[in-house]
PDB file of C-alpha atoms and ligand atoms in Angstrom:
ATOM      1  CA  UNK A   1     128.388  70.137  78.735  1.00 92.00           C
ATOM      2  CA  UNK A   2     131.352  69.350  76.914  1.00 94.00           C
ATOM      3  CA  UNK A   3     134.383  71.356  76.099  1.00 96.00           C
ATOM      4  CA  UNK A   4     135.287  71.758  72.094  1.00 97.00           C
ATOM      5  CA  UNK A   5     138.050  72.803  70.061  1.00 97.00           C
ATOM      6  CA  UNK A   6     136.576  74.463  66.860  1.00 97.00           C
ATOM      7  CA  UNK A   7     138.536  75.692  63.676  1.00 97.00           C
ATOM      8  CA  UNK A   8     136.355  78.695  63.636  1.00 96.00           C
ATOM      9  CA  UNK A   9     135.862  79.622  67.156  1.00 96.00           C
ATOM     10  CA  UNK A  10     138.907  78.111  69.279  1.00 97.00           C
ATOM     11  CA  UNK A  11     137.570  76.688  72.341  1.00 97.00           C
ATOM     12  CA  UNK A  12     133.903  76.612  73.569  1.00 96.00           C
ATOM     13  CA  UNK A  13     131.521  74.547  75.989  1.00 95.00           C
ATOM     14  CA  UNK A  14     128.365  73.755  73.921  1.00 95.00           C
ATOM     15  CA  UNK A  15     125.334  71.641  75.635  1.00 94.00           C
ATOM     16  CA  UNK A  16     124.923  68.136  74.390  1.00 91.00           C
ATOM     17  CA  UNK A  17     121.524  67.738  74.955  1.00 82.00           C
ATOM     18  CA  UNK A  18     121.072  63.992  76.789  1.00 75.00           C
ATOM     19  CA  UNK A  19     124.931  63.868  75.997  1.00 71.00           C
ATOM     20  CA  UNK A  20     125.461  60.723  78.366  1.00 72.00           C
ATOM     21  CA  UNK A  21     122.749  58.955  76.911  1.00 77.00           C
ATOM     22  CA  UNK A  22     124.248  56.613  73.911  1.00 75.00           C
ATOM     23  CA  UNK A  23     121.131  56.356  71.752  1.00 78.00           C
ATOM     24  CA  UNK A  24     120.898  60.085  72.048  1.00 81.00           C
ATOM     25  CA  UNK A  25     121.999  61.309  68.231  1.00 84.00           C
ATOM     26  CA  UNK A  26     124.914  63.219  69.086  1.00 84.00           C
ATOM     27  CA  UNK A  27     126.347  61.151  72.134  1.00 83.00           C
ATOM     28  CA  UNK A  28     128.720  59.011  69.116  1.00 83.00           C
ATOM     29  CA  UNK A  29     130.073  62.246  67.720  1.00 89.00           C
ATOM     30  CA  UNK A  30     130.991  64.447  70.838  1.00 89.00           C
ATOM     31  CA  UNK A  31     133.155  61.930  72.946  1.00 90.00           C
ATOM     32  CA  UNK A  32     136.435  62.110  74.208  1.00 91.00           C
ATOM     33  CA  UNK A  33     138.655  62.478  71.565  1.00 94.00           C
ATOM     34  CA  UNK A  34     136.253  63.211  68.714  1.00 94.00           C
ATOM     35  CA  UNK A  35     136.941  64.860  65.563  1.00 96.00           C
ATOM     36  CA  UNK A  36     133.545  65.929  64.515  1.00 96.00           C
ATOM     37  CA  UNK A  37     131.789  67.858  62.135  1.00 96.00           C
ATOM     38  CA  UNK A  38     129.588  69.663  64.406  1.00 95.00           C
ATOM     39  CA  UNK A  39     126.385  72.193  63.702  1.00 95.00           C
ATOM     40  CA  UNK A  40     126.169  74.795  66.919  1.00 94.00           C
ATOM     41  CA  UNK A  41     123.347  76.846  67.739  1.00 94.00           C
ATOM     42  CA  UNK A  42     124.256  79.948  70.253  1.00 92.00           C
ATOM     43  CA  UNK A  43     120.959  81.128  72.164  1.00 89.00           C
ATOM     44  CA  UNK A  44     120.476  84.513  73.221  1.00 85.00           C
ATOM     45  CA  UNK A  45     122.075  84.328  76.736  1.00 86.00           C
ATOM     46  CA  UNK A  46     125.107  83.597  74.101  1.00 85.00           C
ATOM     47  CA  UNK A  47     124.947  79.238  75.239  1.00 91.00           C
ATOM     48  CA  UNK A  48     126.166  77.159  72.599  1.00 95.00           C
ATOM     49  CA  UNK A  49     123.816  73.603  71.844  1.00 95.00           C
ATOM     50  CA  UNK A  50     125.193  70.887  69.876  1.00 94.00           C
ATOM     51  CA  UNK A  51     121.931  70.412  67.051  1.00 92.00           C
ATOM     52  CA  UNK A  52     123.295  67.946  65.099  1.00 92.00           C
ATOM     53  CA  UNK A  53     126.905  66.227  64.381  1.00 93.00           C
ATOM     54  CA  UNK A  54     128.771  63.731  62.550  1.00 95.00           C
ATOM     55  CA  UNK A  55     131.560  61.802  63.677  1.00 95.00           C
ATOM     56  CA  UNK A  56     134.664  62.076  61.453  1.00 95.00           C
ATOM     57  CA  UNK A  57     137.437  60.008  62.884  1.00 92.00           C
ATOM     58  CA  UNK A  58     137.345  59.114  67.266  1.00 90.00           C
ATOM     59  CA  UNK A  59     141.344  58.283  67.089  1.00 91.00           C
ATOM     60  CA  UNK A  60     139.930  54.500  68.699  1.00 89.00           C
ATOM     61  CA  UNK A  61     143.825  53.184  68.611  1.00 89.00           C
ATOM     62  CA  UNK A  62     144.374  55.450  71.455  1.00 91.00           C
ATOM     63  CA  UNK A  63     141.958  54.800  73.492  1.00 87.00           C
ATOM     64  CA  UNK A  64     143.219  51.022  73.791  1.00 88.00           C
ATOM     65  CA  UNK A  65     146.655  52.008  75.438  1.00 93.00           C
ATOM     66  CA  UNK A  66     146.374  53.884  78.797  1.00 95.00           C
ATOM     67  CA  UNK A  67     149.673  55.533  78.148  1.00 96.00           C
ATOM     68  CA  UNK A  68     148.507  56.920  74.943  1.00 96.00           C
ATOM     69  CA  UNK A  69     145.513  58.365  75.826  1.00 96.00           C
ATOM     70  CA  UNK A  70     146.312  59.667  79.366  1.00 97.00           C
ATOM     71  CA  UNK A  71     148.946  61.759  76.958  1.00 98.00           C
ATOM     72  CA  UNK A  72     146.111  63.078  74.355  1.00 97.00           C
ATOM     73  CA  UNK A  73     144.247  63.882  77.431  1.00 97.00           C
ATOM     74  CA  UNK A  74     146.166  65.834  78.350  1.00 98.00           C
ATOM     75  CA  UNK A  75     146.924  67.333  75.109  1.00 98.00           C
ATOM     76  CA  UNK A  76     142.878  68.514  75.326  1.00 97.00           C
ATOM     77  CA  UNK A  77     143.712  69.554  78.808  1.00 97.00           C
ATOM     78  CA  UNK A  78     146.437  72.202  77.695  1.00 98.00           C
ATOM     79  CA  UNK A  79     144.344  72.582  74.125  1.00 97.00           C
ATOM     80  CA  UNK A  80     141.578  74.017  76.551  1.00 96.00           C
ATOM     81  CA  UNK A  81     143.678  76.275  78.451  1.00 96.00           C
ATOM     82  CA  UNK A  82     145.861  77.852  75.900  1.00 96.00           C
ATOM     83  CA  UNK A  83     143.777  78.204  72.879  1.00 96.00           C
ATOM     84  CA  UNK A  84     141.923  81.158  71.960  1.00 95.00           C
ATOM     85  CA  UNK A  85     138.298  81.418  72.985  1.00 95.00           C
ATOM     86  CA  UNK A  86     135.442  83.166  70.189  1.00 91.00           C
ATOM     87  CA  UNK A  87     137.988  83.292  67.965  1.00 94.00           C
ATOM     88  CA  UNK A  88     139.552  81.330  64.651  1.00 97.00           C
ATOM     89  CA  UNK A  89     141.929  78.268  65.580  1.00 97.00           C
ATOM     90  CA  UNK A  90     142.850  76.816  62.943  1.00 97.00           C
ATOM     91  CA  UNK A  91     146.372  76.145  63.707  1.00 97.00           C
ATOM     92  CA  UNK A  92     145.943  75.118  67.062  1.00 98.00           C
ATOM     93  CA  UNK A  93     143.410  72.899  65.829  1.00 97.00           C
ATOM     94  CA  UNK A  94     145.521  71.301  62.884  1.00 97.00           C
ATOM     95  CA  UNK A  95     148.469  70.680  65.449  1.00 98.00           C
ATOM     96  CA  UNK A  96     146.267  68.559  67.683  1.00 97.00           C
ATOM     97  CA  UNK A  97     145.075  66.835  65.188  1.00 97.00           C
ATOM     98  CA  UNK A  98     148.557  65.886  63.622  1.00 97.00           C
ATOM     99  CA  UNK A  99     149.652  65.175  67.372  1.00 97.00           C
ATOM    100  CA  UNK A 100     146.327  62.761  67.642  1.00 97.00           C
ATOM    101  CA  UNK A 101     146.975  60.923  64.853  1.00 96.00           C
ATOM    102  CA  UNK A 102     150.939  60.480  65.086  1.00 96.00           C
ATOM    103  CA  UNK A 103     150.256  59.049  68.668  1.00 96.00           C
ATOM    104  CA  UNK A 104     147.883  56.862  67.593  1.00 95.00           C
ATOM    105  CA  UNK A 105     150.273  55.541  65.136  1.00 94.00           C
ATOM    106  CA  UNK A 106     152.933  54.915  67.763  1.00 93.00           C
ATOM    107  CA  UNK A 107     155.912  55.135  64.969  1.00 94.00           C
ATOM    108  CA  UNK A 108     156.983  58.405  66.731  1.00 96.00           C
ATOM    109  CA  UNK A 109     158.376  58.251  70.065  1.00 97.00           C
ATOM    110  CA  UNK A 110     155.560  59.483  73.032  1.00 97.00           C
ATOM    111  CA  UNK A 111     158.454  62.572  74.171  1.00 97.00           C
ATOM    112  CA  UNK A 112     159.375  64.181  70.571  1.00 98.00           C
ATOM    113  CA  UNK A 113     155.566  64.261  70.185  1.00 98.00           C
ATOM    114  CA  UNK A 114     154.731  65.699  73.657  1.00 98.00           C
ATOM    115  CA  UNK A 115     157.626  68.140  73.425  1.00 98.00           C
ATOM    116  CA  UNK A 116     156.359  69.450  70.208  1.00 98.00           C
ATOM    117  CA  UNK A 117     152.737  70.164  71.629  1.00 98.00           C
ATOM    118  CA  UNK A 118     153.957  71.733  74.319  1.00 98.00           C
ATOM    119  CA  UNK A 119     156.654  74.069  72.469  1.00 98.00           C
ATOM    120  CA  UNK A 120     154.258  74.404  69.382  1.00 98.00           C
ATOM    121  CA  UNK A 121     151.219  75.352  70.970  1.00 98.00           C
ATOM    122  CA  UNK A 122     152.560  77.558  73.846  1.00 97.00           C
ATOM    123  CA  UNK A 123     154.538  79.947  70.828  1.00 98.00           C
ATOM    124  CA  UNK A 124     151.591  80.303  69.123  1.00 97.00           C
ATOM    125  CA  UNK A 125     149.798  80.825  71.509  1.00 95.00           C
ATOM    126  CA  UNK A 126     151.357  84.068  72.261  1.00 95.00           C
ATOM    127  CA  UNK A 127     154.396  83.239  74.299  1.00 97.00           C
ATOM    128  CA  UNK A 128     157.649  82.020  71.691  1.00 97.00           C
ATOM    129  CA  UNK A 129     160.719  81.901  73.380  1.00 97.00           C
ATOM    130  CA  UNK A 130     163.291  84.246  72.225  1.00 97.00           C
ATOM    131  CA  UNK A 131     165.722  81.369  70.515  1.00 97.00           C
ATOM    132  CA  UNK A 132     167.598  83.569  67.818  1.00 95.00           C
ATOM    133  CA  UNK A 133     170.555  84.214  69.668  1.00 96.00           C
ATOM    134  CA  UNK A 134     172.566  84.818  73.341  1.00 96.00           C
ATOM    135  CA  UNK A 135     170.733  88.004  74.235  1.00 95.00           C
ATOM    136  CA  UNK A 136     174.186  89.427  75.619  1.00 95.00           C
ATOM    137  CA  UNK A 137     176.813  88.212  72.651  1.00 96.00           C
ATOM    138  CA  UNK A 138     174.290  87.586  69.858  1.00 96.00           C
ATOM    139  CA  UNK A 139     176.283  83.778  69.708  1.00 95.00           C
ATOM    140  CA  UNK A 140     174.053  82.079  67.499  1.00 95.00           C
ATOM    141  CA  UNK A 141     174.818  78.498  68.431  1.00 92.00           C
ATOM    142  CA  UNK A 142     177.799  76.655  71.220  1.00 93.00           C
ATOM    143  CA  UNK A 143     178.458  73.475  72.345  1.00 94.00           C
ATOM    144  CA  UNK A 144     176.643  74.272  75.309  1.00 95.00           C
ATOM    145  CA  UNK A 145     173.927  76.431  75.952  1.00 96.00           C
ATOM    146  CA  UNK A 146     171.266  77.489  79.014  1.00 97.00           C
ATOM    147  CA  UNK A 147     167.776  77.520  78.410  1.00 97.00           C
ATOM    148  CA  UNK A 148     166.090  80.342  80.993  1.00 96.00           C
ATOM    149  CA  UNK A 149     162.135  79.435  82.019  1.00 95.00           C
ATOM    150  CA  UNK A 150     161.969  83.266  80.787  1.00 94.00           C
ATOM    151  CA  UNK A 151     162.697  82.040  76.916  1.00 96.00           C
ATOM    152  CA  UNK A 152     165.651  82.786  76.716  1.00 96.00           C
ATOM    153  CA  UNK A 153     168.874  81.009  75.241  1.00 96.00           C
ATOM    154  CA  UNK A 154     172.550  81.744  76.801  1.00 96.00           C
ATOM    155  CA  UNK A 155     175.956  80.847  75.371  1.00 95.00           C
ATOM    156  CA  UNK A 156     177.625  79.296  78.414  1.00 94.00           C
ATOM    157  CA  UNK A 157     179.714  82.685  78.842  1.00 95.00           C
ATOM    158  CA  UNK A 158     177.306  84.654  79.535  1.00 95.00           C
ATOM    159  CA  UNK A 159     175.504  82.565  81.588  1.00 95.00           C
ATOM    160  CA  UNK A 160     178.370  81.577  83.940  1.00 94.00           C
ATOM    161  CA  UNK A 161     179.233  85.424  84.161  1.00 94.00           C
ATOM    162  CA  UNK A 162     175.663  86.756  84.401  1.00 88.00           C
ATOM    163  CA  UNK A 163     173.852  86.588  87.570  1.00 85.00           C
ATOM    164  CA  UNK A 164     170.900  84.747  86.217  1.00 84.00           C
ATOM    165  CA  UNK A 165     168.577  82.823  87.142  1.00 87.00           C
ATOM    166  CA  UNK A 166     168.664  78.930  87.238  1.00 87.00           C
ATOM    167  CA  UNK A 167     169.256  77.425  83.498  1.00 93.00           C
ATOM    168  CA  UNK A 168     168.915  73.921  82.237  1.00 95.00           C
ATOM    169  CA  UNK A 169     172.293  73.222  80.682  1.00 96.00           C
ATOM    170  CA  UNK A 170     171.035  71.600  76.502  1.00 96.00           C
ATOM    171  CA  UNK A 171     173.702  70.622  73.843  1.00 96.00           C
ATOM    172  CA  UNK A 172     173.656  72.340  70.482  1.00 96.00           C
ATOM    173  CA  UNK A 173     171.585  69.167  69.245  1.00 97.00           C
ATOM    174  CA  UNK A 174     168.678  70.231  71.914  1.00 97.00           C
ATOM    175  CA  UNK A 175     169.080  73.906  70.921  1.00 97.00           C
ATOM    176  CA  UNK A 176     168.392  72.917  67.202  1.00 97.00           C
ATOM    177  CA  UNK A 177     165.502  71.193  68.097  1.00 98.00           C
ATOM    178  CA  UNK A 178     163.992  74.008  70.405  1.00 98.00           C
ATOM    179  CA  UNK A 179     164.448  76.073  67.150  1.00 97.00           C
ATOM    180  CA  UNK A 180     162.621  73.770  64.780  1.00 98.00           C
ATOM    181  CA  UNK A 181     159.547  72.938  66.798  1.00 98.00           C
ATOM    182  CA  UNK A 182     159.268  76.897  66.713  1.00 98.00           C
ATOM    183  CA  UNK A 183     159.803  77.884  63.975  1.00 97.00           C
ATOM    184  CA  UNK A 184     159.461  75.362  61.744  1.00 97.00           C
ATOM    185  CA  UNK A 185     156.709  75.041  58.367  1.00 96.00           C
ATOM    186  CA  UNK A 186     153.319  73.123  60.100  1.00 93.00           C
ATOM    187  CA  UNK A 187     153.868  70.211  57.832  1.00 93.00           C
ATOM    188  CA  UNK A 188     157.707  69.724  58.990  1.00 97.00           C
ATOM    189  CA  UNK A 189     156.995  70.267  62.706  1.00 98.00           C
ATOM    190  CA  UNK A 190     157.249  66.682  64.167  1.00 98.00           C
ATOM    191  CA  UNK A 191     160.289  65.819  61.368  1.00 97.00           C
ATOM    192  CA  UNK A 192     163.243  66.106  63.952  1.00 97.00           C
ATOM    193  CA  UNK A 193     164.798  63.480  65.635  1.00 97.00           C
ATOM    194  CA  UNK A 194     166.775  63.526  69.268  1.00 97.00           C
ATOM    195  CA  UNK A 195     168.908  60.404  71.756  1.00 97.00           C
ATOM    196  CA  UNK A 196     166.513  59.171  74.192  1.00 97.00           C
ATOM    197  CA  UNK A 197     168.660  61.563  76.716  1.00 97.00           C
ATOM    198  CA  UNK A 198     167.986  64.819  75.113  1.00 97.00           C
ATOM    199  CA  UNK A 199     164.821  63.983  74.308  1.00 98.00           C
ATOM    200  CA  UNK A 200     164.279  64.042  77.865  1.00 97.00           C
ATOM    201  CA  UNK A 201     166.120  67.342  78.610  1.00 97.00           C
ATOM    202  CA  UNK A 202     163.372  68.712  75.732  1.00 98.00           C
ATOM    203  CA  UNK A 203     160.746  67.603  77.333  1.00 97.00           C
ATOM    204  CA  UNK A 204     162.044  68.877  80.833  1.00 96.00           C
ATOM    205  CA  UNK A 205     162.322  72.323  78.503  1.00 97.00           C
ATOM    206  CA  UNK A 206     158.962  72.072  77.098  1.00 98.00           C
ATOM    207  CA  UNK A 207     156.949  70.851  79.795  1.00 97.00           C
ATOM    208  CA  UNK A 208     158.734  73.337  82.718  1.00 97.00           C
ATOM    209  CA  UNK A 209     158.015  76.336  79.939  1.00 97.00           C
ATOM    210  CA  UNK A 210     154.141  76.051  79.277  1.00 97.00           C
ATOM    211  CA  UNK A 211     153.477  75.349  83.002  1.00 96.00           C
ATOM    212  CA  UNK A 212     155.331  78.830  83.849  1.00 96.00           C
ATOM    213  CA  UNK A 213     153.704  80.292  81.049  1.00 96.00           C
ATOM    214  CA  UNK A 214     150.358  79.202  81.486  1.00 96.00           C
ATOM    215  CA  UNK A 215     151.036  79.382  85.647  1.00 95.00           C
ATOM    216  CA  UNK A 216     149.053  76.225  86.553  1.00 95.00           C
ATOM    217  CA  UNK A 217     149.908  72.653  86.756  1.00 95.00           C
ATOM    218  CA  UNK A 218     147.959  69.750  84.919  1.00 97.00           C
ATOM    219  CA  UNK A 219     146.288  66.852  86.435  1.00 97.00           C
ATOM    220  CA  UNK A 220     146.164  64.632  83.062  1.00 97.00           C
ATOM    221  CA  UNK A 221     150.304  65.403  83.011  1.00 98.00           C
ATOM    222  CA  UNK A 222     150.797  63.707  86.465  1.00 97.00           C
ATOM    223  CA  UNK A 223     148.313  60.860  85.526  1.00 97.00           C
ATOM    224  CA  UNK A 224     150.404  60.198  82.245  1.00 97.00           C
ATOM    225  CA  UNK A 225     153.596  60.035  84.186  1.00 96.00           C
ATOM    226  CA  UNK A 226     152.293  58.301  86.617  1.00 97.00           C
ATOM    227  CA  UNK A 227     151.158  55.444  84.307  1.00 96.00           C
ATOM    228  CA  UNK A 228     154.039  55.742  81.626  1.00 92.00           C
ATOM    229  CA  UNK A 229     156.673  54.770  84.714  1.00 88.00           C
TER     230      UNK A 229
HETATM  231 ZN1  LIG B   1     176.609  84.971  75.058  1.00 52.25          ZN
END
């Protein structure tokens, strides 16, 4: 049984018939990490099969760095658990894609990538922040500003009068990014660029946000920290 992330049908399990078996047909094609060109059948009792497949591109310069694919593991990981099921994916399934491939090409660094997944796919995925504005003052951008796990974005005024819950203090550089990984065209998504610092406060942004969202914690996460310290 393996799990699949399909343009037309978001995520399904499909059968593999003798899947672990590498002179069965379809073992090269539906891998970890596979981008595949894949012909389903769905039976009656409404099981997907795998009948036939062709391999399109397996992402192979990943799989020879343990930091790089513990992080497009867990990519698939969220991919599974936020992406529509039975239904057209197209976006979700571009954004992997592009994530796969800039990873593999290690000119990016691993954080503005992760970040990006995380923010990208958890907005449209039905849960965007609300980054427009300070929801009290309508301040569009400060010096200093407090992200809420909620989605939301306070001016420091606000927040330091408010009784709110606990923010994580970003700069206006971290806001601006926030911004463009959400709203930003497809094709511009990973063209941002952050200091090694706030690239970390991103990713504490990012990776804190889909985990509330999604209200579950990821065992390929922990395994990629664990092997990227
Ligand atoms: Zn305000």
């Amino acid at each position: 049984m393996v799990t699949i992330l399909t343009r037309e049908l978001g995520v399904i399990r499909a059968f593999v018939r003798q899947g672990k078996n590498i002179k069965s047909p379809n073992s090269p094609a539906t891998g970890l990490l596979c981008y595949s060109e894949l012909t389903l059948y769905k039976s009656k009792k409404d099981y997907y099969t795998v009948e036939n497949s062709k391999l399109l591109s397996m992402f192979s310069d990943l799989k020879a760095e343990l930091t790089k694919l513990s992080l497009a593991e867990y990519f698939c990981e969220v991919a599974a658990a936020v992406c529509p099921t039975e239904q057209e994916a197209e976006e979700h399934l571009r954004l992997i894609l592009n994530a796969l491939y800039l990873l593999s090409k290690g000119e990016m660094p691993e954080l503005l990538i992760k970040s990006a997944v995380e923010m990208r796919l958890i907005s449209i995925s039905g849960y965007m922040p609300d980054l427009l504005m300070c929801p009290k003052c309508g301040v569009y951008e400060a010096e200093e500003m407090y992200f809420l796990l909620s989605g939301q974005l306070f001016c420091k005024e606000c927040f330091e009068k408010s009784p709110l819950p606990e923010g994580i203090k970003i700069s206006k550089s971290v806001a601006l990014a926030l911004r463009h990984i959400v709203f930003s065209e497809d094709k511009k998504l990973f063209s941002f660029s952050l200091s090694q610092s706030s690239l970390e406060i991103l990713n504490e942004i990012t990776e804190n946000y889909l985990s509330k969202k999604v209200e579950r914690n990821f065992a390929t996460l922990q395994f990629y920290k664990t092997v990227s310290s």
